[in-house]
Coordinates of C-alpha atoms and ligand atoms in Angstrom, one line a residue:
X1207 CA 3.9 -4.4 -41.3
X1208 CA 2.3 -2.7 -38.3
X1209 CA -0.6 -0.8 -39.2
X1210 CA -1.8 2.2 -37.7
X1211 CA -5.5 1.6 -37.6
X1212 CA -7.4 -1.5 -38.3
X1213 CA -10.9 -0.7 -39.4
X1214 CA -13.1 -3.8 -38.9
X1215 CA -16.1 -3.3 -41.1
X1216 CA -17.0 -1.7 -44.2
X1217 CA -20.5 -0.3 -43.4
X1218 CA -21.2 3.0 -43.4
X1219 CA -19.1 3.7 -40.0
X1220 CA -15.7 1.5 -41.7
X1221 CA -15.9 3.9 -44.8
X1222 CA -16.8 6.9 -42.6
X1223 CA -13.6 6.2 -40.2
X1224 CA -11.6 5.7 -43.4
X1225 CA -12.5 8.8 -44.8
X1226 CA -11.7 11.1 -41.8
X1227 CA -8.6 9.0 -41.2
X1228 CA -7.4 9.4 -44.4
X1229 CA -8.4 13.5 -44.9
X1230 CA -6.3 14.1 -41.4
X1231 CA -3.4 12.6 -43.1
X1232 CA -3.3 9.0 -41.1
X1233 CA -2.2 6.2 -43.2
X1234 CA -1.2 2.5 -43.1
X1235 CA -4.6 1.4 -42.6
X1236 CA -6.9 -1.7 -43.4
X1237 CA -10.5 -2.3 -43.8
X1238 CA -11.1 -5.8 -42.5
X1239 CA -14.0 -7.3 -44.0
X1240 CA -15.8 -10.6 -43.9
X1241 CA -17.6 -10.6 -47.2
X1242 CA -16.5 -10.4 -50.7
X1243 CA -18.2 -7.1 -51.0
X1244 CA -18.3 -4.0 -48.6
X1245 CA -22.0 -1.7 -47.4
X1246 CA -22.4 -3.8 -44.1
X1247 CA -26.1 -4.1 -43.8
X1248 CA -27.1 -2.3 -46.3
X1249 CA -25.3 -5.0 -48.5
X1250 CA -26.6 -8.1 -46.7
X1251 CA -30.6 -6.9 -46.4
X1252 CA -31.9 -7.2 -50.2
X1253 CA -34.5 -8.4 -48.8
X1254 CA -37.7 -7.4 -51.1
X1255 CA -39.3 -4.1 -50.1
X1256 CA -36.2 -2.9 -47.7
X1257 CA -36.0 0.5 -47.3
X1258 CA -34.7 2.9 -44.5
X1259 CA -37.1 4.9 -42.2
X1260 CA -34.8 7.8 -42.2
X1261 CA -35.2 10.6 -44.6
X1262 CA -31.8 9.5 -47.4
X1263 CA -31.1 13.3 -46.8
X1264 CA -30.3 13.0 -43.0
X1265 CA -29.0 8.8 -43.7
X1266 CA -25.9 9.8 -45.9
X1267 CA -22.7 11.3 -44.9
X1268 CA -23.0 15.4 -44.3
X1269 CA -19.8 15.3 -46.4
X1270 CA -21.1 13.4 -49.0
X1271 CA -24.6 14.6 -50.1
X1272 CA -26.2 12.8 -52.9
X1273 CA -28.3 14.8 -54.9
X1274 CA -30.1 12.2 -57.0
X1275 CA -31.6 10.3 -54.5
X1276 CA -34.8 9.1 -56.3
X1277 CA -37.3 8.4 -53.2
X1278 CA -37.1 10.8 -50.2
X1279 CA -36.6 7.7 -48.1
X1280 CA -34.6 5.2 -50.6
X1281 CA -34.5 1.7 -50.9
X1282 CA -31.7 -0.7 -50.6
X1283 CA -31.0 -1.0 -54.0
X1284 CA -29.9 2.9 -54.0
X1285 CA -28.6 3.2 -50.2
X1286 CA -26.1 0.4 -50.9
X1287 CA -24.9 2.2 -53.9
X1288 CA -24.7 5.3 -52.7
X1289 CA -22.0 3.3 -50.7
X1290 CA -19.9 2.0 -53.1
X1291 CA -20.2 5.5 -54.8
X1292 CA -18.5 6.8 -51.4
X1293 CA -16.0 4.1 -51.9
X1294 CA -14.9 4.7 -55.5
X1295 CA -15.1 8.8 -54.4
X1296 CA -12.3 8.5 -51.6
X1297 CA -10.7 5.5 -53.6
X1298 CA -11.0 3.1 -50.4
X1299 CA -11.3 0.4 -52.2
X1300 CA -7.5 -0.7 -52.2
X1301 CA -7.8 -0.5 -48.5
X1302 CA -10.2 -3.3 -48.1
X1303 CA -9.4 -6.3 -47.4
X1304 CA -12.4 -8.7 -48.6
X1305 CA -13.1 -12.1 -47.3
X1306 CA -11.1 -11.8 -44.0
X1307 CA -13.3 -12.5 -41.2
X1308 CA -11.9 -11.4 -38.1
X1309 CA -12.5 -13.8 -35.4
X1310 CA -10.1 -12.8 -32.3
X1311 CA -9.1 -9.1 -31.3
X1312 CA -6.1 -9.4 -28.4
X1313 CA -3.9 -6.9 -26.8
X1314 CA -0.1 -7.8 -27.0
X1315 CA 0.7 -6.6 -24.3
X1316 CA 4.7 -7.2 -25.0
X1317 CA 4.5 -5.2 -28.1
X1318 CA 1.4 -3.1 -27.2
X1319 CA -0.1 -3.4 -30.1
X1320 CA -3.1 -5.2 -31.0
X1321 CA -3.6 -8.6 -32.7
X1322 CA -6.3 -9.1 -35.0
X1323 CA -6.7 -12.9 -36.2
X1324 CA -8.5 -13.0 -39.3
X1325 CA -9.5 -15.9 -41.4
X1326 CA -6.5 -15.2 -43.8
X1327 CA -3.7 -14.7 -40.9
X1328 CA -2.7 -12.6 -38.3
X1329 CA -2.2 -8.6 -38.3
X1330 CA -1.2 -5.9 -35.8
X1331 CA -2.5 -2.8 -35.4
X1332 CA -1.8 0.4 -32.9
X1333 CA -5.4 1.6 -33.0
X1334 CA -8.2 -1.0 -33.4
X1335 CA -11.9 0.7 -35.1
X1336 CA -14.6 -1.3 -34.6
X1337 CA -17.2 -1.1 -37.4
X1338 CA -18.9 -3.8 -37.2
X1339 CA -22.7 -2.7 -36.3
X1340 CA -25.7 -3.4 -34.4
X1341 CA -27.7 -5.2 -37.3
X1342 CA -24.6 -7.4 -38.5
X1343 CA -25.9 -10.9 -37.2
X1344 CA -29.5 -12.5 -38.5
X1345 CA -30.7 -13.9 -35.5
X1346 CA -32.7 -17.2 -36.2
X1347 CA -36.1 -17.7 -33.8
X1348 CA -35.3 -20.5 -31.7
X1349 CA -38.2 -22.7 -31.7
X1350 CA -38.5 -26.8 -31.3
X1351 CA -38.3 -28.8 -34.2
X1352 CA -37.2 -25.6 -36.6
X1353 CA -34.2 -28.4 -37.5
X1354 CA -36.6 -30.4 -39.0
X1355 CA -38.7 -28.3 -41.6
X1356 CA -38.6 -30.2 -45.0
X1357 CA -38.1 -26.8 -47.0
X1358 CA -35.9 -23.8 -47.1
X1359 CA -35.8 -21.6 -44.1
X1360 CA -34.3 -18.1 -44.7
X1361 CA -33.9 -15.1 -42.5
X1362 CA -34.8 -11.6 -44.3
X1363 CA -31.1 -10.4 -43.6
X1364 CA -29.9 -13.4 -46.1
X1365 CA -32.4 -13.3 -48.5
X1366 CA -31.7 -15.8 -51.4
X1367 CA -33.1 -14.5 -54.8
X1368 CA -32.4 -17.8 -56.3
X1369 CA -35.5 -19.4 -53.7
X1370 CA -38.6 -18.9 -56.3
X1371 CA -41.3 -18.1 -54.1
X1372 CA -44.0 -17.8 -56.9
X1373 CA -47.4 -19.9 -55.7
X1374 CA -45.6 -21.3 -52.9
X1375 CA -47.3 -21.7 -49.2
X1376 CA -44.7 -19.3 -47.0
X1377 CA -44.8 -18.6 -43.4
X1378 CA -43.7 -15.0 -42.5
X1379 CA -42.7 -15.0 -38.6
X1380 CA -42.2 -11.9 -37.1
X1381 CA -43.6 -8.7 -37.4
X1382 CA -40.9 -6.0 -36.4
X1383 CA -39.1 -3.6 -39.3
X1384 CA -38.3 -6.0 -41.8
X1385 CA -41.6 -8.3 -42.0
X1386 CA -43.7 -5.1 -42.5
X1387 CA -41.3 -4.0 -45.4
X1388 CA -41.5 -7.6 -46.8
X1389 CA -44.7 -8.9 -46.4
X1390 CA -46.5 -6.4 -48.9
X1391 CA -43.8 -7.5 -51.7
X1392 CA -44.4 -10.9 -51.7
X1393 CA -48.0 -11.5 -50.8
X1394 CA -48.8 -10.7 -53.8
X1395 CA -46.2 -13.4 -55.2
X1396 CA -47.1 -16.3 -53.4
X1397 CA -49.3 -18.7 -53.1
X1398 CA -50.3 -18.5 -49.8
X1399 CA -49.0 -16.4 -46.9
X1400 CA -49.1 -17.0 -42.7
X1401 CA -47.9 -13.7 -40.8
X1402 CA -46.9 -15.8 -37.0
X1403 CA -47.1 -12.1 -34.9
X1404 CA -46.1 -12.3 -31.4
X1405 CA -46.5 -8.8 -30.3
X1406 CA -48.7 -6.0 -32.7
X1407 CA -46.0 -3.3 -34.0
X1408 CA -47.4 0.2 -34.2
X1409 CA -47.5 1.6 -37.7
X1410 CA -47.6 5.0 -38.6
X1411 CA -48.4 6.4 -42.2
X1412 CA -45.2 6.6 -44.4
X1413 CA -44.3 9.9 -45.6
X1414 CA -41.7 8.9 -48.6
X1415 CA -42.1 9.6 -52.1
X1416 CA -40.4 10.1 -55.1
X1417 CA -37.7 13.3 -55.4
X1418 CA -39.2 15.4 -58.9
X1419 CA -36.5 16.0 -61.1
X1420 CA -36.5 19.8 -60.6
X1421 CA -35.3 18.8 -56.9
X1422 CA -32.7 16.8 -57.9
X1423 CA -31.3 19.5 -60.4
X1424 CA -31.9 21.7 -57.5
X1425 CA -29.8 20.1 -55.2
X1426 CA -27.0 19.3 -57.7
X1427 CA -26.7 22.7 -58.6
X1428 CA -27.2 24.6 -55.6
X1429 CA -25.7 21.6 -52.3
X1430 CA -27.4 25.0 -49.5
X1431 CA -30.5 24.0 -50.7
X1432 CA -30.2 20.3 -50.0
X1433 CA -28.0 21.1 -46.7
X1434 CA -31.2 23.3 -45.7
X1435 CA -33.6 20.6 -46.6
X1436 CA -31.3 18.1 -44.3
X1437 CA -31.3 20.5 -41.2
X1438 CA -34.7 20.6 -41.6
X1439 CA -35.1 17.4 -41.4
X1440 CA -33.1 16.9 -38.5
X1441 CA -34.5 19.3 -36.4
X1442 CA -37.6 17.7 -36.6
X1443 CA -37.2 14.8 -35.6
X1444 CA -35.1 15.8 -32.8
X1445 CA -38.6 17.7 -31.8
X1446 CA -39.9 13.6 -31.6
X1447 CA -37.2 13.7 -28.4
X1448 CA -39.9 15.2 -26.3
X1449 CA -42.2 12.1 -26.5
X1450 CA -39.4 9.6 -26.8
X1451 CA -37.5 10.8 -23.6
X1452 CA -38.8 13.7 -21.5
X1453 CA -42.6 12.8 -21.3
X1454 CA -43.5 9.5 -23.3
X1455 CA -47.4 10.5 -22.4
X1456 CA -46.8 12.8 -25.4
X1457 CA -47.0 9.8 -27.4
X1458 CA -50.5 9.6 -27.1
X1459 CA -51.2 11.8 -30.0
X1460 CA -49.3 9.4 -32.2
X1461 CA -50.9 6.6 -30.8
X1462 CA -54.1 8.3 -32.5
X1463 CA -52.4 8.4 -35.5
X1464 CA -51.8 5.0 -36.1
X1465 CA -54.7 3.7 -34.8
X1466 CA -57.1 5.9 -37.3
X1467 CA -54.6 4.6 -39.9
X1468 CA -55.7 1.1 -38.8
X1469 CA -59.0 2.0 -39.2
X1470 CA -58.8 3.5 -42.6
X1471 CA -56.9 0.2 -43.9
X1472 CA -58.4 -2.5 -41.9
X1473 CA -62.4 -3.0 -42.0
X1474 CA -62.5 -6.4 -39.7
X1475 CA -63.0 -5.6 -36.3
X1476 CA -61.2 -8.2 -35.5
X1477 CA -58.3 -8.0 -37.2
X1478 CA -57.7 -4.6 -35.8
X1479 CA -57.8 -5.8 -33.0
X1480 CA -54.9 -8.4 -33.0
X1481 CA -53.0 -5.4 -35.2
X1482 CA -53.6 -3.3 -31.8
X1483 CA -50.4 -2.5 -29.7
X1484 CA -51.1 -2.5 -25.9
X1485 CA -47.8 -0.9 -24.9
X1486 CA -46.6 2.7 -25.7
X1487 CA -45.7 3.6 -28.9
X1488 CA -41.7 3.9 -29.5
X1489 CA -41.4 1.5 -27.3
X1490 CA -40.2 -1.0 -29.7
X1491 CA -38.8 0.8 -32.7
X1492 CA -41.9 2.6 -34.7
X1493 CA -42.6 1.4 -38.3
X1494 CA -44.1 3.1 -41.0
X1495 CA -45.7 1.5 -43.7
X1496 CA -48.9 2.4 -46.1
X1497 CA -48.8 -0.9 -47.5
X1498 CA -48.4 -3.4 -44.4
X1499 CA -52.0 -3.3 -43.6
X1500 CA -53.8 -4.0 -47.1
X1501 CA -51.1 -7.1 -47.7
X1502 CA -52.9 -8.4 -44.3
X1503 CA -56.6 -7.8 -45.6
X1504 CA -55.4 -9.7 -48.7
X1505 CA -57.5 -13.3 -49.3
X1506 CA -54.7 -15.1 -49.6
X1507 CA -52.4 -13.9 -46.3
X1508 CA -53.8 -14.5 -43.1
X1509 CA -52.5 -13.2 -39.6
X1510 CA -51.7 -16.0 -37.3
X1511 CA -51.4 -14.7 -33.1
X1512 CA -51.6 -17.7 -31.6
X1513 CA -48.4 -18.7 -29.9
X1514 CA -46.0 -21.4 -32.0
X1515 CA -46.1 -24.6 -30.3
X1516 CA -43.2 -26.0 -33.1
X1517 CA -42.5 -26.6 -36.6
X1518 CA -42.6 -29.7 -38.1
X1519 CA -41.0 -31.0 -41.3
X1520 CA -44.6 -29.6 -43.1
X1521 CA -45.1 -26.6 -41.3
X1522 CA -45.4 -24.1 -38.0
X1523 CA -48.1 -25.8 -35.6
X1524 CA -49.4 -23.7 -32.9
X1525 CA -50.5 -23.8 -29.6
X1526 CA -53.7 -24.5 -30.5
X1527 CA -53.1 -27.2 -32.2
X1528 CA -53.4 -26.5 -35.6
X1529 CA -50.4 -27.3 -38.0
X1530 CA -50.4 -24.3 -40.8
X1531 CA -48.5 -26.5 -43.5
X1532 CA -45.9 -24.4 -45.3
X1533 CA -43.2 -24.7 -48.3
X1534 CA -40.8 -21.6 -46.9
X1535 CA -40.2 -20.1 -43.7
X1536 CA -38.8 -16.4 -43.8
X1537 CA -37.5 -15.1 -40.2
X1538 CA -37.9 -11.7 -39.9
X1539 CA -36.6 -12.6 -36.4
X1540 CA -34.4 -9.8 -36.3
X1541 CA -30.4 -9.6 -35.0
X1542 CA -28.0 -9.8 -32.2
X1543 CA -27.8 -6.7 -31.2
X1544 CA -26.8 -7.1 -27.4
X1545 CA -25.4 -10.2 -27.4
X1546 CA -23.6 -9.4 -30.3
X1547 CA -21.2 -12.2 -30.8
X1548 CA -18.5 -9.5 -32.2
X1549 CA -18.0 -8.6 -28.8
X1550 CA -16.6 -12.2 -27.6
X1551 CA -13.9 -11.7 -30.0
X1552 CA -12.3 -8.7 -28.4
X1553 CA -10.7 -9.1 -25.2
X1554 CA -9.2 -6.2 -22.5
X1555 CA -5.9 -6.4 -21.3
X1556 CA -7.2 -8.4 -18.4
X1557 CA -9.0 -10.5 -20.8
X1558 CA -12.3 -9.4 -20.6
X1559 CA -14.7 -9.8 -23.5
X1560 CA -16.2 -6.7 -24.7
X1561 CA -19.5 -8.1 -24.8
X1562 CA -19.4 -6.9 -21.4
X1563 CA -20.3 -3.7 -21.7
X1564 CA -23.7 -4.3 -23.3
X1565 CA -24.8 -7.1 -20.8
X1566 CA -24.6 -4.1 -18.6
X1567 CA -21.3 -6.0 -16.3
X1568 CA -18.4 -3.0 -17.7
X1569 CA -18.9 0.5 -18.2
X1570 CA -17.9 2.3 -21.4
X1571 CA -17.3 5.8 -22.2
X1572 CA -19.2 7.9 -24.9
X1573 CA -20.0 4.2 -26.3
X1574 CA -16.7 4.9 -28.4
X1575 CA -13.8 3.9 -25.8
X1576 CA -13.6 1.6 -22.6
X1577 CA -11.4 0.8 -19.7
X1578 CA -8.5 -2.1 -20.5
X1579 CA -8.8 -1.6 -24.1
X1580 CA -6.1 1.4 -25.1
X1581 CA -6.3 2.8 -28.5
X1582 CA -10.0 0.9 -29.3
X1583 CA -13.0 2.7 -30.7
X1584 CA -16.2 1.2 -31.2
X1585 CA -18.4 3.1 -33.6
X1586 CA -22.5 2.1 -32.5
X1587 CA -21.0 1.4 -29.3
X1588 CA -23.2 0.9 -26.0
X1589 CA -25.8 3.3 -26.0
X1590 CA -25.4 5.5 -29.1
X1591 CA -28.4 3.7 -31.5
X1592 CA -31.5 5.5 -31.3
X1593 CA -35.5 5.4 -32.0
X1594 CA -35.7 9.2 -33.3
X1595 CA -33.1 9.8 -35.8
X1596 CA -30.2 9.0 -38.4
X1597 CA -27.3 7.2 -37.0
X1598 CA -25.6 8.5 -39.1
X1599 CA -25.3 11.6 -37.4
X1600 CA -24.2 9.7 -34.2
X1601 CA -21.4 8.1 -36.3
X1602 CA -20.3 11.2 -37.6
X1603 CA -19.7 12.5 -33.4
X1604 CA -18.4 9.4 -33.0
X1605 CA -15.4 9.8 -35.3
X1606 CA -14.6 13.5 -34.3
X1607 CA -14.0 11.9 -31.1
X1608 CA -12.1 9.1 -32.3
X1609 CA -10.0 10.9 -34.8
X1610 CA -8.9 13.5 -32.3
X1611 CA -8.2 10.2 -29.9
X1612 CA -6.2 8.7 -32.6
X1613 CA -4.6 11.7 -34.1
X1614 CA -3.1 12.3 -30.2
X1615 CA -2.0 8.1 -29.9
X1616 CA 0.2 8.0 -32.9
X1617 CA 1.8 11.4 -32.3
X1618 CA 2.6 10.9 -29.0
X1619 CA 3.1 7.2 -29.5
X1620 CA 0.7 6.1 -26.7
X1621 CA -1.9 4.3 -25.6
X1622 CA -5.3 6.1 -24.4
X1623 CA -8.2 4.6 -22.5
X1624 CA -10.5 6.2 -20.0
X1625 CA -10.4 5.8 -16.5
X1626 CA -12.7 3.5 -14.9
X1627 CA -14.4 6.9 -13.2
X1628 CA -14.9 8.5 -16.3
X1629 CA -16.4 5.5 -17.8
X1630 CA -19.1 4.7 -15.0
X1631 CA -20.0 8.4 -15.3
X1632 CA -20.5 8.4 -18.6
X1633 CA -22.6 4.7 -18.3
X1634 CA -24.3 5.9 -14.6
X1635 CA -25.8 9.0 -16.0
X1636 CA -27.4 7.1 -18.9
X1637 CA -28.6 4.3 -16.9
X1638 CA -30.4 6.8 -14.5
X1639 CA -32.4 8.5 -17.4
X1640 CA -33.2 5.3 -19.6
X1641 CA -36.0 3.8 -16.8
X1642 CA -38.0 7.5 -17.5
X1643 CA -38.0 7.3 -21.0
X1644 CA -40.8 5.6 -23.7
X1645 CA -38.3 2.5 -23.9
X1646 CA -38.5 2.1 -19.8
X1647 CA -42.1 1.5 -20.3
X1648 CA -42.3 -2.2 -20.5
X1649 CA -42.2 -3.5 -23.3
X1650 CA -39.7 -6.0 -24.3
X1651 CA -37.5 -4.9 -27.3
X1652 CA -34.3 -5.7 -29.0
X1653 CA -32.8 -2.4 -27.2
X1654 CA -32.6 -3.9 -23.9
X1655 CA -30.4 -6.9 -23.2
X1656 CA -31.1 -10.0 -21.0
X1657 CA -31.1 -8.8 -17.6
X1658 CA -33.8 -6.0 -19.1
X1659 CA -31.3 -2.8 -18.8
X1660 CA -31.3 -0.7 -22.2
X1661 CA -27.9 -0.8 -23.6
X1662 CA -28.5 0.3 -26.7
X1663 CA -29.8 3.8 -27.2
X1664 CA -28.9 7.3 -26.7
X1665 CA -31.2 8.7 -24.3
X1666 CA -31.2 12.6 -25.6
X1667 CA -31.1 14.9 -28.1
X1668 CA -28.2 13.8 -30.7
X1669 CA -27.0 17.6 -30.6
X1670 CA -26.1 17.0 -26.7
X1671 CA -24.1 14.0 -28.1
X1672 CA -22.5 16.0 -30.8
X1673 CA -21.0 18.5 -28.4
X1674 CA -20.2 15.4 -25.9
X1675 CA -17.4 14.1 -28.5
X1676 CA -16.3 17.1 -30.3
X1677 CA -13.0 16.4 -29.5
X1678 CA -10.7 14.1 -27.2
X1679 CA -10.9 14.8 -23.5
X1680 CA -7.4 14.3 -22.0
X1681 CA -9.0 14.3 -18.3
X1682 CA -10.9 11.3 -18.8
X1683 CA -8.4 9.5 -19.9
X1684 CA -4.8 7.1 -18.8
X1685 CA -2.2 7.3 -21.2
X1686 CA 0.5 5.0 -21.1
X1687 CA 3.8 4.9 -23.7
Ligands
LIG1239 O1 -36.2 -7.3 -36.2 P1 -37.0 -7.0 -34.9 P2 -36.3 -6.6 -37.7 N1 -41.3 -16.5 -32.4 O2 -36.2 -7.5 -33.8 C1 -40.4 -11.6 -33.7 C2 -33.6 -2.1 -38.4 N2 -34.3 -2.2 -39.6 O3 -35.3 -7.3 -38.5 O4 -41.8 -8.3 -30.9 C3 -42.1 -15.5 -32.9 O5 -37.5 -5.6 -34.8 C4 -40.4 -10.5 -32.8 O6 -41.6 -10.6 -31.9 P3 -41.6 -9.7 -30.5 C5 -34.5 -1.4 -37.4 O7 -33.7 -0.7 -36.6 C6 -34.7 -1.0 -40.2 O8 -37.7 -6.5 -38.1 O9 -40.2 -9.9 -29.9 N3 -41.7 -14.3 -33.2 C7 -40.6 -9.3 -33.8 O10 -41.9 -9.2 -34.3 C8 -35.2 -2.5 -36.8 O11 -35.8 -2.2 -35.6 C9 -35.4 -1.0 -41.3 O12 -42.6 -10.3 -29.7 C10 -40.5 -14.0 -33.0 C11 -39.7 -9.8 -35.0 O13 -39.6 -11.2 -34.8 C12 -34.2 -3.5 -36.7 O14 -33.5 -3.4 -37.9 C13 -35.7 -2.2 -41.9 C14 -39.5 -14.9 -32.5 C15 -38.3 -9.3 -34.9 O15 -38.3 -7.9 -35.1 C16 -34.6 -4.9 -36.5 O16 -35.8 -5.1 -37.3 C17 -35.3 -3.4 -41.4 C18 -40.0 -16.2 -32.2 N4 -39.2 -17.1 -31.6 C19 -34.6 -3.4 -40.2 N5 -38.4 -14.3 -32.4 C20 -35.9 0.3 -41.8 O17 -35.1 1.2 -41.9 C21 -38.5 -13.0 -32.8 N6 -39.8 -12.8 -33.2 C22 -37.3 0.4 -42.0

């Protein structure tokens, strides 16, 4: 059977796309997904302490508010069932197919149709969606001799509950998103605890708490209230815009912010002063945390900055020598997000890998479509992630553009893909702002790729992208029957 769209994925932006498919009347479709369950990375970090740093409000689908949210910025626990709540809602469940892991993506170009080689056979598909995500692949830190620790190493984005981490020695290495989140759960666990920071995050006060139950009646009964409390929300932070993009000086005052907040939690002079960022903040992703700090000022944990040198089979020695014997390693080492092996699976026409377009060497258009791949969407595409806000909004612009595209393929029974003009437009235009903006100001961060261009983020206000992919522009595009 040929299906009409092949949704790979089965994060937010695979249920998202089946959901608007489904409402504008498209059928014959398929969720591929790798795991036995589906919520992407909400499902795979269960990490302890992992919690989003959007407001839930603004990170769920504008079509499917949830009034009960229990925190004003949830945890995992609740985030990945709100997902498989979404699921059961819009029954999408029967459209998944579990434990296929898709590892080639080819255009037939006999049959114009795509071929999608899973683990459990072969499909085709007219349209292809790509929901695969940023975040999907743990990247381990690649340091000499990691091969020969004598204990358990695990990566926060495969956390194994079974590993009892009660009294043990653990070294923590990293200190982006995830460590911060982590660290405060178990340092109170364990034994003993080594944080291995390589660069000082900056860490601004977190603002969530718990939703009263008077809110949450209030948003059940009356969804305007909550809608209100969302735009609100939103409109804020795109305010934060200002700083990240137009004038990053404006991130001085923030700067002050977290630093007082160091002070206030951290007495030691000293420690502050490892803890100190020397680039500008938003830079590298901004964390928020109330509880980071005191877990450091603990007696047991103990904030290593010298370099590593290597691990052993007892530990992480660094480069001065010293061998800081362990029983765990956690990497908090964060993902692949440009080299992304996803994108050597999917190939042009010409046989290009779409990994391409985010080492910078093929343009893309709207981060959603690209030249020599007809009837392909990629949802978090090139350059649509960003520093300020939900990506969830982003994915929601995303699939007005891609339904609209996809509504017009199977109608007309053709295949759509920009021109290569409209695609370096689109990819020019961002590449001339990004250098201005907080992330051009030298830092290195998982938002640029290897060659140091930032192919990752949005560079403006997400209502500029909204009305960018409202709906299908025929002008930008070939179409071919
Ligand atoms: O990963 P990261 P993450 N030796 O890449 C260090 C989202 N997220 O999993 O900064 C030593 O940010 C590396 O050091 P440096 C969110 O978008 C969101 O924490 O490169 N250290 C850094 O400290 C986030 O931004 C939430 O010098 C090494 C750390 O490891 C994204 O996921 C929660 C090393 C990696 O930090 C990724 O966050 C969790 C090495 N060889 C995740 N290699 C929330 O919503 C790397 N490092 C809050």
């Amino acid at each position: 059977m040929v299906l009409n769209v092949a949704i790979i994925g089965s994060g937010f932006a695979g249920l998202g796309a089946a959901i608007r498919l489904r409402q504008a009347g498209i059928d014959d479709l398929a969720i591929f997904e790798r795991a036995s369950d589906l919520g992407g990375t909400w499902r795979d970090n269960s990490y302890p302490g992992c919690r989003c740093d959007v407001a839930s409000n603004l990170y769920s689908f504008s079509f499917a508010a949830n009034p009960r949210w229990s925190n004003t910025f949830s945890y995992q626990p609740e985030i990945w069932r709100y997902l498989q709540d979404v699921a059961s809602k819009y029954d999408l469940r029967p459209l998944i197919k579990f434990n296929h892991d898709v590892t080639d993506i080819t255009f037939d170009t006999s049959a114009n149709l795509w071929t999608i080689t899973t683990s459990q056979g072969l499909y085709v598909a007219r349209c292809v969606i790509l929901a695969t995500g940023g975040l999907a692949e743990p990247r381990l830190p690649e340091i000499a001799g990691i091969d020969t620790f004598e204990g358990p190493i695990m990566h926060t984005a495969r956390w194994q509950t079974s590993l009892d981490l009660v009294g043990k020695r653990v070294a923590v290495i990293g200190t982006g998103a995830s460590a911060i989140q982590t660290v405060p759960q178990i340092a109170s666990i364990v034994g003993h605890l080594d944080v291995f920071q390589r660069t000082p995050s900056w860490v601004l006060p977190h603002q969530g708490h718990p939703v009263l139950e008077r809110t949450k009646r209030l948003f059940a009964a009356l969804p305007l209230a909550q809608k209100l409390n969302r735009a609100y929300g939103y409109w804020k932070r795109e305010l934060l815009l200002l700083g990240f993009v137009k004038d990053p000086a404006r991130m001085t005052r923030a700067e002050t912010i977290a630093r007082e907040h160091l002070e206030r939690q951290v007495n030691d002079a000293e420690l502050r002063a490892k803890l100190t960022p020397s680039y500008r903040l938003g830079c590298k992703r901004v964390l928020l945390s109330n509880d980071y700090y005191p877990a450091l000022v603990r007696e047991n944990v103990d904030l290593i900055t010298q370099s590593i040198e290597c691990v052993e089979p007892r530990g992480v020695r660094t480069s001065d020598g010293r061998l800081h014997e362990c029983d765990v390693i956690i990497a908090a080492t964060g993902f692949f997000v440009t080299d992304n092996p996803m994108g050597e699976k999917v190939h042009s026409t010409s046989g290009a890998p779409l990994s391409d377009a985010w080492r910078g060497n093929m343009a893309h258009y709207k981060g959603t479509m690209f030249p020599g791949f007809p009837n392909l969407f990629m949802l978090s595409g090139p350059n649509t992630s960003l520093g300020h806000s939900s990506i969830i909004f982003m994915l929601e612009s995303q699939l007005n553009y891609v339904l609209s595209a996809i509504q017009r393929a199977l109608s007309s029974n053709s295949l759509l893909e920009p021109t290569s003009e409209a695609a370096q437009r689109w990819t020019s235009s961002l590449q001339e702002k990004l250098p201005g903006t907080v992330w051009g100001t030298g830092c290195s961060s998982w938002y640029l790729n290897e060659s140091g261009r930032n192919t990752t983020i949005w560079p403006d206000f997400t209502f500029k992208f909204r009305a960018q992919t409202r709906r299908f522009e025929p002008r930008d595009h070939v179409s071919t029957r």
